[in-house]
Short mmCIF file of C-alpha atoms and ligand atoms in Angstrom, two decimals:
data_model
loop_
_atom_site.label_atom_id
_atom_site.label_comp_id
_atom_site.label_asym_id
_atom_site.label_seq_id
_atom_site.Cartn_x
_atom_site.Cartn_y
_atom_site.Cartn_z
CA MET A 1 0.00 0.00 0.00
CA GLY A 2 1.33 3.45 -0.87
CA PHE A 3 1.82 6.18 1.69
CA PHE A 4 -1.33 8.13 0.84
CA GLN A 5 -3.33 4.92 0.80
CA LYS A 6 -2.20 4.10 4.33
CA LEU A 7 -3.05 7.59 5.49
CA LYS A 8 -6.43 7.43 3.80
CA GLU A 9 -7.14 4.07 5.37
CA GLY A 10 -5.95 5.17 8.81
CA LEU A 11 -8.29 8.12 8.78
CA SER A 12 -11.23 6.31 7.20
CA LYS A 13 -13.42 6.18 10.32
CA THR A 14 -13.16 9.90 10.90
CA ARG A 15 -13.69 10.55 7.20
CA GLU A 16 -16.88 8.50 7.27
CA SER A 17 -18.29 10.40 10.24
CA ILE A 18 -17.45 13.68 8.58
CA SER A 19 -19.03 12.55 5.30
CA ASN A 20 -22.24 11.64 7.08
CA VAL A 21 -22.61 15.17 8.38
CA PHE A 22 -22.70 16.47 4.83
CA LYS A 23 -25.39 14.07 3.66
CA VAL A 24 -28.17 16.40 4.77
CA SER A 25 -30.13 18.56 2.39
CA GLU A 26 -30.24 21.70 4.45
CA ILE A 27 -27.68 23.84 6.22
CA ASP A 28 -29.40 24.59 9.52
CA ASP A 29 -28.62 24.62 13.24
CA ASP A 30 -28.80 20.84 13.42
CA PHE A 31 -26.23 20.58 10.67
CA TYR A 32 -23.84 22.91 12.48
CA ASP A 33 -24.36 21.02 15.75
CA GLN A 34 -23.57 17.73 14.05
CA LEU A 35 -20.54 19.23 12.38
CA GLU A 36 -19.26 20.64 15.65
CA GLU A 37 -19.69 17.35 17.48
CA THR A 38 -17.98 15.39 14.71
CA LEU A 39 -15.00 17.72 14.50
CA ILE A 40 -14.52 17.65 18.26
CA MET A 41 -14.76 13.84 18.18
CA SER A 42 -12.06 13.84 15.52
CA ASP A 43 -9.65 15.34 18.09
CA MET A 44 -9.70 18.76 16.54
CA GLY A 45 -10.27 20.30 19.95
CA PHE A 46 -12.91 22.76 21.03
CA GLU A 47 -11.05 25.94 20.18
CA THR A 48 -10.09 24.93 16.63
CA THR A 49 -13.52 23.47 15.93
CA GLU A 50 -15.23 26.70 16.98
CA LYS A 51 -12.98 28.67 14.70
CA VAL A 52 -13.66 26.39 11.75
CA ILE A 53 -17.43 26.59 12.32
CA ASP A 54 -17.41 30.37 12.71
CA ASP A 55 -15.45 30.79 9.48
CA VAL A 56 -17.79 28.46 7.62
CA LYS A 57 -20.93 30.15 8.92
CA GLU A 58 -19.60 33.49 7.80
CA GLN A 59 -18.77 32.24 4.31
CA VAL A 60 -22.03 30.34 3.91
CA LYS A 61 -23.84 33.60 4.57
CA LYS A 62 -21.58 35.70 2.41
CA PHE A 63 -21.76 33.41 -0.62
CA HIS A 64 -25.40 32.36 -0.07
CA ILE A 65 -24.47 28.70 0.03
CA LYS A 66 -27.42 26.33 0.31
CA ASP A 67 -25.83 22.97 -0.41
CA ALA A 68 -24.04 21.00 2.31
CA LYS A 69 -21.59 19.59 -0.24
CA GLU A 70 -20.49 23.06 -1.21
CA CYS A 71 -20.08 23.72 2.46
CA ARG A 72 -17.72 20.77 2.72
CA GLU A 73 -15.59 22.19 -0.05
CA LEU A 74 -15.48 25.47 1.80
CA ILE A 75 -14.09 23.72 4.86
CA ILE A 76 -11.58 21.78 2.81
CA ASN A 77 -10.34 24.97 1.16
CA ASN A 78 -10.25 26.91 4.44
CA LEU A 79 -8.20 24.26 6.17
CA ARG A 80 -5.85 23.88 3.25
CA ASP A 81 -5.14 27.61 3.30
CA GLN A 82 -4.63 27.62 7.04
CA MET A 83 -2.32 24.67 7.13
CA ASN A 84 0.13 25.56 4.42
CA VAL A 85 3.59 24.51 5.55
CA ASP A 86 6.17 27.12 4.68
CA ASP A 87 8.76 25.84 2.20
CA SER A 88 11.56 26.99 4.49
CA ALA A 89 10.39 24.42 7.04
CA TYR A 90 12.73 21.90 5.46
CA ASP A 91 15.73 24.16 4.84
CA PHE A 92 17.55 22.51 7.73
CA GLU A 93 17.77 19.29 5.73
CA ASP A 94 20.25 20.96 3.40
CA LYS A 95 22.41 22.54 6.07
CA LYS A 96 24.88 21.02 8.49
CA THR A 97 22.34 20.32 11.19
CA VAL A 98 22.01 18.70 14.57
CA VAL A 99 18.44 17.46 14.99
CA LEU A 100 17.40 17.08 18.63
CA VAL A 101 14.51 14.64 18.76
CA ILE A 102 12.37 15.00 21.85
CA GLY A 103 9.11 13.47 23.07
CA VAL A 104 7.81 11.11 25.74
CA ASN A 105 8.58 7.39 25.64
CA GLY A 106 6.54 5.24 23.32
CA VAL A 107 5.47 7.92 20.85
CA GLY A 108 7.76 6.62 18.11
CA LYS A 109 10.95 8.61 18.59
CA THR A 110 13.40 5.80 17.87
CA THR A 111 11.41 4.59 14.89
CA SER A 112 11.10 8.08 13.42
CA ILE A 113 14.83 8.72 13.83
CA GLY A 114 15.55 5.50 11.94
CA LYS A 115 13.16 6.43 9.15
CA LEU A 116 14.53 9.97 8.84
CA ALA A 117 18.12 8.70 8.83
CA ALA A 118 17.25 6.39 5.93
CA GLN A 119 15.59 9.19 3.97
CA TYR A 120 18.39 11.68 4.44
CA ARG A 121 20.96 9.05 3.54
CA ASN A 122 18.94 8.16 0.50
CA ARG A 123 19.21 11.77 -0.59
CA GLY A 124 22.98 11.58 -0.43
CA LYS A 125 23.44 13.09 3.03
CA LYS A 126 26.05 11.85 5.45
CA VAL A 127 24.03 10.92 8.50
CA LEU A 128 24.96 10.06 12.06
CA ILE A 129 22.70 8.99 14.94
CA ALA A 130 23.43 9.58 18.62
CA ALA A 131 21.76 7.45 21.29
CA ALA A 132 21.53 10.03 24.04
CA ASP A 133 18.58 8.35 25.74
CA THR A 134 20.91 6.38 27.97
CA PHE A 135 18.27 5.49 30.55
CA ARG A 136 16.93 2.47 28.74
CA ALA A 137 19.26 -0.21 27.40
CA ALA A 138 16.45 -1.36 25.13
CA ALA A 139 16.22 2.09 23.56
CA ILE A 140 19.93 2.05 22.75
CA ASP A 141 19.68 -1.42 21.20
CA GLN A 142 16.61 -0.50 19.22
CA LEU A 143 18.32 2.58 17.83
CA LYS A 144 21.35 0.47 16.85
CA THR A 145 19.03 -1.83 14.91
CA TRP A 146 17.50 1.15 13.12
CA ALA A 147 20.95 2.60 12.33
CA GLU A 148 21.88 -0.71 10.75
CA ARG A 149 18.68 -0.82 8.76
CA ALA A 150 19.20 2.75 7.56
CA MET A 151 22.89 2.03 6.92
CA VAL A 152 24.17 4.98 8.93
CA ASP A 153 26.67 5.23 11.79
CA ILE A 154 25.65 5.50 15.41
CA ILE A 155 27.36 6.86 18.53
CA ALA A 156 26.11 5.19 21.69
CA GLY A 157 27.24 4.94 25.30
CA ASN A 158 26.36 2.35 27.88
CA GLU A 159 23.11 2.32 29.78
CA GLY A 160 23.20 4.90 32.54
CA SER A 161 26.08 6.88 31.00
CA ASP A 162 25.91 10.66 30.84
CA PRO A 163 23.77 11.73 27.85
CA SER A 164 25.91 14.85 27.47
CA ALA A 165 29.02 12.70 27.02
CA VAL A 166 27.27 10.92 24.13
CA VAL A 167 26.33 14.27 22.60
CA TYR A 168 29.89 15.49 23.03
CA ASP A 169 31.28 12.40 21.27
CA ALA A 170 28.66 12.63 18.53
CA VAL A 171 29.35 16.30 17.81
CA SER A 172 33.11 15.59 17.68
CA ALA A 173 32.45 12.71 15.28
CA MET A 174 30.17 14.90 13.19
CA LYS A 175 32.94 17.45 12.73
CA ALA A 176 35.66 14.88 12.14
CA ARG A 177 33.62 12.92 9.59
CA ASN A 178 32.09 15.94 7.88
CA THR A 179 28.61 14.63 8.66
CA ASP A 180 25.65 16.56 7.23
CA ILE A 181 22.93 15.59 9.69
CA LEU A 182 23.28 14.33 13.24
CA LEU A 183 20.06 12.95 14.73
CA ILE A 184 20.08 12.86 18.53
CA ASP A 185 17.65 10.65 20.44
CA THR A 186 16.93 12.23 23.82
CA ALA A 187 15.33 10.77 26.94
CA GLY A 188 11.58 11.20 27.05
CA ARG A 189 10.84 12.03 30.61
CA LEU A 190 8.37 14.78 31.19
CA HIS A 191 7.67 14.27 34.87
CA ASN A 192 10.63 16.29 35.98
CA LYS A 193 10.58 19.53 34.11
CA LYS A 194 13.71 20.88 35.70
CA ASN A 195 15.76 17.80 34.80
CA LEU A 196 14.49 17.89 31.27
CA MET A 197 15.24 21.57 30.91
CA ASP A 198 18.72 21.10 32.39
CA GLU A 199 19.47 18.16 30.16
CA LEU A 200 18.31 19.79 26.93
CA GLY A 201 20.08 23.02 27.96
CA LYS A 202 23.31 21.12 28.55
CA MET A 203 23.09 19.42 25.16
CA ARG A 204 22.53 22.72 23.41
CA ARG A 205 25.49 24.27 25.23
CA ILE A 206 27.79 21.42 24.19
CA ILE A 207 26.65 21.75 20.58
CA SER A 208 27.08 25.52 20.43
CA ARG A 209 30.41 25.42 22.25
CA ASP A 210 31.95 22.62 20.18
CA TYR A 211 30.34 23.39 16.84
CA PRO A 212 29.12 27.00 16.92
CA GLU A 213 28.34 27.23 13.23
CA VAL A 214 26.10 24.16 13.10
CA ASN A 215 22.35 24.60 12.73
CA VAL A 216 20.16 23.11 15.49
CA GLU A 217 16.66 21.85 14.79
CA THR A 218 14.40 20.55 17.55
CA LEU A 219 11.66 18.15 16.50
CA ILE A 220 9.06 16.78 18.89
CA VAL A 221 7.52 13.39 18.22
CA LEU A 222 3.83 13.07 19.09
CA ASP A 223 1.62 10.00 18.91
CA GLY A 224 -1.35 10.95 16.73
CA SER A 225 -3.55 8.32 18.34
CA THR A 226 -3.38 10.09 21.71
CA GLY A 227 -5.36 13.07 20.45
CA GLN A 228 -5.48 16.01 22.80
CA ASN A 229 -2.79 14.44 25.01
CA ALA A 230 -0.38 14.87 22.15
CA LEU A 231 -1.23 18.55 22.05
CA GLN A 232 -0.67 18.81 25.78
CA GLN A 233 2.76 17.18 25.51
CA ALA A 234 3.78 19.63 22.82
CA ARG A 235 2.69 22.50 25.05
CA GLU A 236 4.65 21.17 28.02
CA PHE A 237 7.83 20.56 26.05
CA GLY A 238 7.31 23.95 24.45
CA ASN A 239 7.52 25.49 27.91
CA VAL A 240 11.06 24.20 28.42
CA THR A 241 12.53 24.37 24.94
CA GLU A 242 12.08 25.93 21.54
CA ILE A 243 10.43 23.51 19.08
CA ASN A 244 10.89 23.88 15.33
CA GLY A 245 8.63 21.14 14.12
CA ILE A 246 6.46 18.16 14.86
CA ILE A 247 6.64 14.53 13.79
CA LEU A 248 3.14 13.12 14.12
CA THR A 249 3.17 9.31 14.23
CA LYS A 250 0.73 6.40 14.16
CA LEU A 251 -1.80 7.96 11.81
CA ASP A 252 -2.37 4.48 10.40
CA GLY A 253 -4.01 3.13 13.55
CA THR A 254 -6.71 4.45 15.81
CA ALA A 255 -5.75 8.09 15.29
CA LYS A 256 -8.73 10.26 14.50
CA GLY A 257 -6.69 12.78 12.61
CA GLY A 258 -8.10 16.09 13.80
CA VAL A 259 -5.14 16.56 16.10
CA ALA A 260 -2.88 17.64 13.22
CA ILE A 261 -5.25 20.51 12.50
CA ALA A 262 -5.46 21.46 16.19
CA ILE A 263 -1.67 21.44 16.46
CA GLU A 264 -1.25 23.76 13.50
CA ALA A 265 -3.98 26.07 14.71
CA GLU A 266 -3.14 26.25 18.39
CA LEU A 267 0.62 25.88 18.66
CA SER A 268 1.85 27.59 15.53
CA VAL A 269 4.52 24.92 15.21
CA PRO A 270 4.40 23.17 11.86
CA VAL A 271 3.84 19.45 11.55
CA LYS A 272 6.82 18.54 9.35
CA TYR A 273 6.57 14.76 9.06
CA ILE A 274 3.87 12.18 9.57
CA GLY A 275 4.19 8.47 10.27
CA VAL A 276 1.77 5.86 8.98
CA GLY A 277 3.40 2.60 10.02
CA GLU A 278 6.39 0.77 11.36
CA LYS A 279 8.33 0.28 8.13
CA ILE A 280 11.30 2.33 7.04
CA ASP A 281 9.37 4.23 4.34
CA ASP A 282 6.32 4.90 6.51
CA LEU A 283 7.36 8.45 7.30
CA GLN A 284 7.01 11.37 4.90
CA ARG A 285 6.93 15.10 4.83
CA PHE A 286 3.57 16.40 5.88
CA ASP A 287 1.45 17.52 2.98
CA PRO A 288 -1.56 19.47 4.27
CA GLY A 289 -3.41 19.08 0.96
CA ASP A 290 -3.15 15.30 1.07
CA TYR A 291 -4.00 15.26 4.70
CA ILE A 292 -7.17 17.31 4.41
CA THR A 293 -8.16 15.22 1.42
CA ALA A 294 -7.65 12.00 3.41
CA LEU A 295 -9.76 13.43 6.19
CA PHE A 296 -12.55 15.29 4.40
CA ALA A 297 -12.93 14.01 0.87
CA ASP A 298 -15.84 11.74 0.14
CA PHE A 299 -14.15 9.16 -2.03
CA THR A 300 -17.49 7.67 -3.01
CA LEU A 301 -18.43 10.82 -4.90
CA ASP A 302 -16.11 10.63 -7.86
CA SER A 303 -17.46 13.66 -9.63
CA ASP A 304 -16.59 16.45 -7.21
CA MET A 305 -13.99 14.61 -5.18
CA ASP A 306 -11.91 13.52 -8.15
CA ARG A 307 -11.42 17.15 -8.84
CA ILE A 308 -10.16 17.84 -5.34
CA VAL A 309 -8.00 14.75 -5.22
CA ASN A 310 -6.49 15.19 -8.65
CA ALA A 311 -5.92 18.87 -8.24
CA ASN A 312 -4.06 18.56 -4.99
CA TYR A 313 -2.62 15.13 -4.67
CA GLU A 314 0.65 14.26 -6.26
CA GLU A 315 2.33 10.93 -5.81
CA ILE A 316 5.09 11.32 -3.25
CA PRO A 317 8.41 10.55 -4.91
CA ARG A 318 10.40 7.75 -3.36
CA ASP A 319 13.46 5.75 -4.16
CA ASP A 320 12.49 2.10 -4.14
CA ASP A 321 16.05 0.84 -4.02
CA LEU A 322 16.67 2.00 -0.50
CA PHE A 323 13.28 1.06 0.79
CA ASP A 324 13.74 -2.55 -0.16
CA ILE A 325 15.74 -3.06 3.05
CA GLU A 326 13.71 -4.84 5.66
P1 GDP B 401 10.01 5.70 21.49
O1 GDP B 401 9.87 5.08 22.85
O2 GDP B 401 9.41 7.05 21.45
O3 GDP B 401 11.39 5.66 20.96
O4 GDP B 401 9.07 4.85 20.51
P2 GDP B 401 9.43 3.71 19.48
O5 GDP B 401 10.10 4.29 18.29
O6 GDP B 401 10.11 2.61 20.19
O7 GDP B 401 7.96 3.28 19.03
C1 GDP B 401 7.01 2.73 19.92
C2 GDP B 401 6.14 1.76 19.14
O8 GDP B 401 5.35 2.47 18.21
C3 GDP B 401 6.93 0.73 18.35
O9 GDP B 401 6.28 -0.50 18.43
C4 GDP B 401 6.89 1.28 16.93
O10 GDP B 401 6.99 0.27 15.96
C5 GDP B 401 5.53 1.92 16.91
N1 GDP B 401 5.42 3.00 15.90
C6 GDP B 401 6.21 4.08 15.71
N2 GDP B 401 5.75 4.86 14.71
C7 GDP B 401 4.62 4.27 14.24
C8 GDP B 401 3.65 4.58 13.21
O11 GDP B 401 3.73 5.60 12.50
N3 GDP B 401 2.61 3.70 13.06
C9 GDP B 401 2.49 2.58 13.82
N4 GDP B 401 1.44 1.78 13.61
N5 GDP B 401 3.35 2.26 14.79
C10 GDP B 401 4.41 3.08 15.00
#
């Protein structure tokens, strides 16, 4: 199954509920109530849902829209405009960059690092991984497996060793080997804010002291199936560190999908990558057009939906050679 297909399938339940709302003949209070309930149920959050509904109501009035299907297109277009990811969001991929990957345990940090390493390598970058989550031996081993799979080098210490020492070694190696991108896996403990802040602060200081000219990008990994919790985690990490982008994982499972829209609307941090599975090629750049299509399009209506799908969806390029590795 292709990437878009997996995304489409993952979000199919939410898409069905949304489609049902638009099956009515009249745009009235009941319709708006149904729409509101469905969007909130999709993990879009109260605040974002209210904003979407207010915008739609205003436009329905302004353009004298009577048909619920036209109303759906309005929402699709509104969200697409709102969620445009700035092209510069990915500039870091072409600079010498240290990517600090943060997030609580279990969200898919290790997996996402492995997938990103493979993609960057596939594009001709020299990639290095650092296992700076030294609290769990299993995490170090898992990252080593991913490094092997992605065919990139890894710097790892022993369990319980100082994460900063690993970062120090990794940054030295990055300079010595002329590495393009260093991906650092950090420990995912949120319960002690001060520790977390100290640890991330220390890592940043080592990087800027030992390699002042390198670019630093901080990406937070969030589990899309945890809905509003994911949003809360992003807020809490955002209180202790600057975040440049989000990796939203597990959109192939029970995720309802609205959380990506809530994140964009409420945090003003762009979702940069999304994950739709456990395989090496199951992570791609986030394409808001595809995403909104996967969430809102009624694929049973070929006439109007074909237009939306064909106009906005382009096959995501991939290099099959690399992704044959299992
Ligand atoms: P970490 O603790 O944050 O490093 O999380 P891991 O990378 O170990 O991932 C936790 C679990 O989630 C593993 O079983 C992964 O295979 C799984 N996982 C990660 N990303 C995805 C995804 O996009 N979709 C699915 N279905 N599973 C994922």
